[in-house]
Short mmCIF file of C-alpha atoms in Angstrom, two decimals:
data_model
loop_
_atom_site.label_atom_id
_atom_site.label_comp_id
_atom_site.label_asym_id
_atom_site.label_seq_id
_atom_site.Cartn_x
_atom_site.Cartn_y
_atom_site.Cartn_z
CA UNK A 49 -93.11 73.27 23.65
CA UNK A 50 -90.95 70.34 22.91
CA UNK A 51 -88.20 69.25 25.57
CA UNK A 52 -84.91 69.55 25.76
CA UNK A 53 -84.62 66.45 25.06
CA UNK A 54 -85.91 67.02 21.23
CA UNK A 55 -84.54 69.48 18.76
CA UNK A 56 -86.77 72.22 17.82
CA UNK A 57 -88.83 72.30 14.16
CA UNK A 58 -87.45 75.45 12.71
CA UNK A 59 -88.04 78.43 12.65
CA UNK A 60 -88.94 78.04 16.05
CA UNK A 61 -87.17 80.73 19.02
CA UNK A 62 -85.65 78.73 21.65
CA UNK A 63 -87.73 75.64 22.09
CA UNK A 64 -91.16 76.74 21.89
CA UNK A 65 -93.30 76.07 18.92
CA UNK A 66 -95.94 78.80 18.86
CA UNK A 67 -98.95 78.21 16.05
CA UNK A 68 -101.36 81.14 15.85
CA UNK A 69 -105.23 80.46 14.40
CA UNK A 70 -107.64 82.92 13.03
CA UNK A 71 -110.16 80.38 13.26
CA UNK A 72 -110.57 77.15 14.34
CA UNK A 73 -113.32 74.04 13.74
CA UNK A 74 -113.82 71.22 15.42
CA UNK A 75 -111.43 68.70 14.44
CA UNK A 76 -108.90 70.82 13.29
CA UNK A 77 -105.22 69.55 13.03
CA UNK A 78 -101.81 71.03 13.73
CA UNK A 79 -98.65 69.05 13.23
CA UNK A 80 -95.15 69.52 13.92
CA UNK A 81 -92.12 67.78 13.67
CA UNK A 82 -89.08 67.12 16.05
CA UNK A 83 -85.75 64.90 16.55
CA UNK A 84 -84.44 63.34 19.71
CA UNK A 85 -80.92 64.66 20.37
CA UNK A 86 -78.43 61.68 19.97
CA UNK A 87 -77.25 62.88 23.63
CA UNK A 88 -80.79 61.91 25.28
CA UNK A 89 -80.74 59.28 27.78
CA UNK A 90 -82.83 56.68 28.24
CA UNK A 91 -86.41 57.05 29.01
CA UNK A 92 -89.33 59.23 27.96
CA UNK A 93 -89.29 62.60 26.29
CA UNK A 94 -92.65 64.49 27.28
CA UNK A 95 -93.83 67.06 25.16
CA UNK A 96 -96.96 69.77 26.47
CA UNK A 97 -99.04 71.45 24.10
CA UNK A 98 -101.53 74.74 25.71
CA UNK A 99 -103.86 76.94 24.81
CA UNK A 100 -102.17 80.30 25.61
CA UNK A 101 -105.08 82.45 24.43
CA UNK A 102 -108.85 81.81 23.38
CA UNK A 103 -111.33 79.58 25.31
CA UNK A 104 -109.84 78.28 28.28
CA UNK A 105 -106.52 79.46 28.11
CA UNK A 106 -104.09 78.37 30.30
CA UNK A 107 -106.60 75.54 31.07
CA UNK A 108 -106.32 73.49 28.28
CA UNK A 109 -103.45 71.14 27.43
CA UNK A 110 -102.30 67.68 26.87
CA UNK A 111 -99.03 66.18 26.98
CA UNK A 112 -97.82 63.75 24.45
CA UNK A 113 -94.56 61.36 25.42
CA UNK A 114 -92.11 59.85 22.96
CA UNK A 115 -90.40 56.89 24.87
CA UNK A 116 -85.91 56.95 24.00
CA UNK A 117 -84.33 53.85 23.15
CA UNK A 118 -80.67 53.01 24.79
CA UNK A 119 -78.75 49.96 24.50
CA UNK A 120 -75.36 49.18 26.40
CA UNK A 121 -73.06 46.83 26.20
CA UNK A 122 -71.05 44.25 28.84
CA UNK A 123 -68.22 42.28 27.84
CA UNK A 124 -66.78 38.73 29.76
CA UNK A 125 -64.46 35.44 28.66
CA UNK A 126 -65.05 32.07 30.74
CA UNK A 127 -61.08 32.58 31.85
CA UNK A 128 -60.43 31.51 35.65
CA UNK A 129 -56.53 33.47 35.90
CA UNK A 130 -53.76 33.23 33.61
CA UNK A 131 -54.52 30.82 30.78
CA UNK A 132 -51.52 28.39 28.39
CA UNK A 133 -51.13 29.29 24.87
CA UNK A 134 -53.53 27.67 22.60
CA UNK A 135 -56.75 27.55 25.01
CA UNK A 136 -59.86 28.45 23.35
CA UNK A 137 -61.18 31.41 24.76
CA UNK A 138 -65.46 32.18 25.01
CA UNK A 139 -66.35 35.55 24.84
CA UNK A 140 -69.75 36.93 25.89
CA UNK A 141 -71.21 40.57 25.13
CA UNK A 142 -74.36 41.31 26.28
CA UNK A 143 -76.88 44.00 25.44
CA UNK A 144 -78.99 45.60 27.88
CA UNK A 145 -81.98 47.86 25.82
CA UNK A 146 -84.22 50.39 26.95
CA UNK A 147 -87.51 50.82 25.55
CA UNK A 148 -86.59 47.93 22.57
CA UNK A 149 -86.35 46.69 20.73
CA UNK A 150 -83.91 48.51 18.61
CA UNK A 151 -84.49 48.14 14.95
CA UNK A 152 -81.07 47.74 13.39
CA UNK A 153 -77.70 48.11 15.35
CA UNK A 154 -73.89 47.53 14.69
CA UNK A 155 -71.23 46.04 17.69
CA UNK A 156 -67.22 45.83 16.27
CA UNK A 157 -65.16 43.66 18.34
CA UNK A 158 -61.05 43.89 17.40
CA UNK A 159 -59.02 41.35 18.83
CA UNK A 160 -55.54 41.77 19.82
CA UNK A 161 -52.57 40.31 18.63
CA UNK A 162 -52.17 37.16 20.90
CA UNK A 163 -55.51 35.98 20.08
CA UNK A 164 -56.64 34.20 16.69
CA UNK A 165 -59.14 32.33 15.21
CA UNK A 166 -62.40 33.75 16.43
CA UNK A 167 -65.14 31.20 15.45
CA UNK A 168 -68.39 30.25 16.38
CA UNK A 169 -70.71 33.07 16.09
CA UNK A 170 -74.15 32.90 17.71
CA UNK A 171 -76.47 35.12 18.64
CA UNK A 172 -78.73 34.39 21.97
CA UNK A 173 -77.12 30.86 21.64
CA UNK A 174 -77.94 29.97 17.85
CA UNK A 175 -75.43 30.15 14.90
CA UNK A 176 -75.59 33.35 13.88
CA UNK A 177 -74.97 34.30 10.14
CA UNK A 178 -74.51 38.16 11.06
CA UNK A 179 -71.40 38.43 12.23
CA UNK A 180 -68.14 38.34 9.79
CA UNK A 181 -64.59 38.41 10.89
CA UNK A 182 -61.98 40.93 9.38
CA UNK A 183 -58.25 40.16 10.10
CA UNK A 184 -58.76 40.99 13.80
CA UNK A 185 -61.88 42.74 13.73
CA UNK A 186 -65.40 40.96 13.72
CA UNK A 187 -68.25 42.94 12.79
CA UNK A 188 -72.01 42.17 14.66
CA UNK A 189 -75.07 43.67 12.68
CA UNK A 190 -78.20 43.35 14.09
CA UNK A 191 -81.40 43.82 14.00
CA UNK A 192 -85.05 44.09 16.33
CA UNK A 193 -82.27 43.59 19.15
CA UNK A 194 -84.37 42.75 22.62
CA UNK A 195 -83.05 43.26 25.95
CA UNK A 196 -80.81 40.99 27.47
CA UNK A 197 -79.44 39.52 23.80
CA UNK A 198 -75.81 37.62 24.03
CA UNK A 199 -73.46 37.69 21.36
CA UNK A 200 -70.92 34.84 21.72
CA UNK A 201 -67.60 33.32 20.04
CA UNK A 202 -64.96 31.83 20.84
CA UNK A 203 -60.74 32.65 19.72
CA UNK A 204 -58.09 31.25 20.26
CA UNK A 205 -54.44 32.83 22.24
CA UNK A 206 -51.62 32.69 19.96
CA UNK A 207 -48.77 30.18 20.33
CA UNK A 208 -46.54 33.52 20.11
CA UNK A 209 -48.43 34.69 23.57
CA UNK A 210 -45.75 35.73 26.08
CA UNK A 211 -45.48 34.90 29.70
CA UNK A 212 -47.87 37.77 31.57
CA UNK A 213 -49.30 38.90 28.03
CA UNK A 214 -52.39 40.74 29.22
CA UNK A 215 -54.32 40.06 26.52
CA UNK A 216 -57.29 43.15 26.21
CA UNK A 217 -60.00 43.58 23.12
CA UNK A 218 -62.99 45.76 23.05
CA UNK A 219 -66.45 45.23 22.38
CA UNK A 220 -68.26 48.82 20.99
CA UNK A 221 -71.62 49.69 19.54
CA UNK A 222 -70.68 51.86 16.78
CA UNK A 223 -74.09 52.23 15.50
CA UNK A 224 -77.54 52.27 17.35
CA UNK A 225 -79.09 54.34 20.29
CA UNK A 226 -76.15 54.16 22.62
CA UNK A 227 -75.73 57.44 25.53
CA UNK A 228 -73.88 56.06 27.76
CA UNK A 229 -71.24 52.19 28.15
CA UNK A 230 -71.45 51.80 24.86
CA UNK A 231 -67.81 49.75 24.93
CA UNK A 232 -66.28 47.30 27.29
CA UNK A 233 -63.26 45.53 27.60
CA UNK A 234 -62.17 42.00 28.71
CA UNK A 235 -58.81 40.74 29.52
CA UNK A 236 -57.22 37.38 29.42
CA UNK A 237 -53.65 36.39 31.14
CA UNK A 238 -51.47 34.19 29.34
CA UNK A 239 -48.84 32.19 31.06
CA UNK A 240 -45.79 30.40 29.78
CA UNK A 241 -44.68 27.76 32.10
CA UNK A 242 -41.03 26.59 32.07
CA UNK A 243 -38.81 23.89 33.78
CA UNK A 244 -35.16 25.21 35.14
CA UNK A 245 -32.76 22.44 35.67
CA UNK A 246 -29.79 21.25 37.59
CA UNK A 247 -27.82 17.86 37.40
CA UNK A 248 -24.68 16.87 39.83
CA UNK A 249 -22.37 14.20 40.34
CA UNK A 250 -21.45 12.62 43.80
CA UNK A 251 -18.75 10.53 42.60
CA UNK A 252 -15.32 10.82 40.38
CA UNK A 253 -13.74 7.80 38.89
CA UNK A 254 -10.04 9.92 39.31
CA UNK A 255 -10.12 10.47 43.73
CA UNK A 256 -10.87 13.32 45.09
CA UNK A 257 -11.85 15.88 42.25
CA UNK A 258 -9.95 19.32 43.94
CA UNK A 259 -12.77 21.42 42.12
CA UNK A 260 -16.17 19.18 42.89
CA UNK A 261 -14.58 18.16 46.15
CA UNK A 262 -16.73 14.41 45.97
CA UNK A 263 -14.92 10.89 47.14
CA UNK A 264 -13.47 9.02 44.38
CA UNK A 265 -15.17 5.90 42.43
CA UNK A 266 -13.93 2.90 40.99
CA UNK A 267 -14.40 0.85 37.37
CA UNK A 268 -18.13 -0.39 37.68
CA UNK A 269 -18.96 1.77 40.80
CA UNK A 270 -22.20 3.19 40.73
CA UNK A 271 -22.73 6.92 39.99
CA UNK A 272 -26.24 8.77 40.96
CA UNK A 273 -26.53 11.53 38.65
CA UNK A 274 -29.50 13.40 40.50
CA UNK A 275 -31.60 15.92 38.10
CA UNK A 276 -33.40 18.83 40.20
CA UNK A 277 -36.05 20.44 38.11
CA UNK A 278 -37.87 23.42 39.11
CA UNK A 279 -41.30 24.86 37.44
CA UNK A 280 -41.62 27.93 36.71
CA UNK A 281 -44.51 30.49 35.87
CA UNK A 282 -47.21 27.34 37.60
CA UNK A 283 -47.62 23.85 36.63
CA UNK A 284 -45.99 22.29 34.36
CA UNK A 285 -48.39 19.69 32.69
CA UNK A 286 -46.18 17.97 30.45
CA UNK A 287 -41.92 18.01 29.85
CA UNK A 288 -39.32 15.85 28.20
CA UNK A 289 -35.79 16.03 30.14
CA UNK A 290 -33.06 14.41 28.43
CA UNK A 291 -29.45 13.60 30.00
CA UNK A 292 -26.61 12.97 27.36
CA UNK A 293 -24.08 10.21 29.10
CA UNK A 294 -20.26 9.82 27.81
CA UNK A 295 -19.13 7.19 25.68
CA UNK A 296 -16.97 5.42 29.08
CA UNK A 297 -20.26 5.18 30.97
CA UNK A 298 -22.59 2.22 30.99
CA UNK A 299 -25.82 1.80 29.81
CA UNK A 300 -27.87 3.82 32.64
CA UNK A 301 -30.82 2.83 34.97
CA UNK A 302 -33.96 4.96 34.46
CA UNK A 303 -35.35 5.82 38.22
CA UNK A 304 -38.32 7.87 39.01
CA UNK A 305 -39.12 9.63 42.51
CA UNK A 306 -41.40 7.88 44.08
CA UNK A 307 -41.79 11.06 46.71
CA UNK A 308 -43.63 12.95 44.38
CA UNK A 309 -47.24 13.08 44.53
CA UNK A 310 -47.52 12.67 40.52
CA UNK A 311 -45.31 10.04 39.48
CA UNK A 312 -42.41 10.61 36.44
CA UNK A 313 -41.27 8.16 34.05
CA UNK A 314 -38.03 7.97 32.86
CA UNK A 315 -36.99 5.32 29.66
CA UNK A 316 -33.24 4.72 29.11
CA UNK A 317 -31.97 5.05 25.36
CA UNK A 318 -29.05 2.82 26.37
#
């Protein structure tokens, strides 16, 4: 009888296939068909034929094994935490097969919104003309797929990104010899770094200013304007900070702090 594993020919009771001979020559012949269930796992499917009556029944049999294909799929990005808008993202899916290869096979891949651009298709590390993006959604279709085959590409996050965007696509096989992880998911963090600032005065040119409380200043007395930055959301790579002076206040001198481990430059526009 066929396993469980295999769908019976009909008409067949239950999943026993019973032939009955009036007579029988050397050599003769019986076939039958069956299909693998699309729920079988991964492996073998054994099948036992015996002589229930006759000459040496329930001594004679043989067993005849169909080997079942699976293929699974694993999903990754090249991201070390939270990535800036515009970094170009690789992706990697790989395909683990069982009993391969597998003849012809589809993987879908939708992006989300924050990432664009995918580009760069290869397959097992060459260009690979088999894969097409749609809007968000790139389409892999394979074929004689061995174990252990990458798919890569790379996209792009959005300049729209938000700060924290958790940024999540998955990876499916929706066609092929898939039972069991037949999707997976990868995630990429987007941060938005920011610079707060705050700017004082230590000085008035009027006395004592009741409301800033700072000693008074005369005509040509120096006044430090100190500028406190703070980053926000990590490092802040690059930033342009501009300070507006009145029309009653001289030409001022650019400083930078020499305190800081990475030094700033500062230009004066007169």
């Amino acid at each position: 009888p066929p396993p469980a594993s295999q769908a019976p020919p009909a008409p067949v009771g239950g999943q026993d296939n019973t032939g009955n001979l009036a007579t029988g020559t050397e050599g003769t012949k019986l076939t039958s068909s069956a299909t693998v269930r699309a729920v079988t796992a991964a492996g073998s499917a054994p099948n036992t034929a015996v002589i229930e009556t006759g000459p040496g029944s329930g001594a004679c049999s043989d067993t005849s094994i169909v080997p079942v294909q699976n293929v699974s799929i694993a999903k990754s990005n090249d991201t070390d935490g939270a990535v800036l808008r515009g970094t170009a993202v690789d992706y990697t899916l790989t395909l683990s097969v069982t009993n391969g290869p597998v003849k012809s096979m589809t993987v879908t891949d939708v992006l989300p919104a924050g990432l664009t651009n995918p580009t760069d298709f290869r397959l097992n590390g060459a260009p690979f003309a088999g894969a097409t993006a749609n809007g968000q959604t790139i389409t892999w279709n394979l074929t004689n797929v061995a174990n252990g085959t990458k798919l890569t590409y790379t996209a792009t996050v959005a300049v729209s990104a938000a700060n924290g965007a958790s940024l999540v696509n998955t990876a499916t096989i929706t066609e092929g010899p898939c039972v069991a992880s037949c999707s997976d998911t990868s995630t990429v963090l987007v941060r938005v770094p920011a610079l707060g600032i705050a700017t004082a005065v230590t000085r008035t040119t009027h006395g004592t200013d009741p409301i800033l409380d700072v000693p008074p200043a005369t005509t040509a007395h120096t006044l430090p304007f100190p500028l406190t930055y703070t980053p926000r959301n990590g490092h802040v790579t690059t930033a342009v900070l501009t300070d507006t002076r009145t029309q009653r206040q001289a030409p001022p001198t650019p400083v930078w702090n020499r305190a800081r481990t990475t030094s700033s430059c500062w230009t004066s526009c007169g």
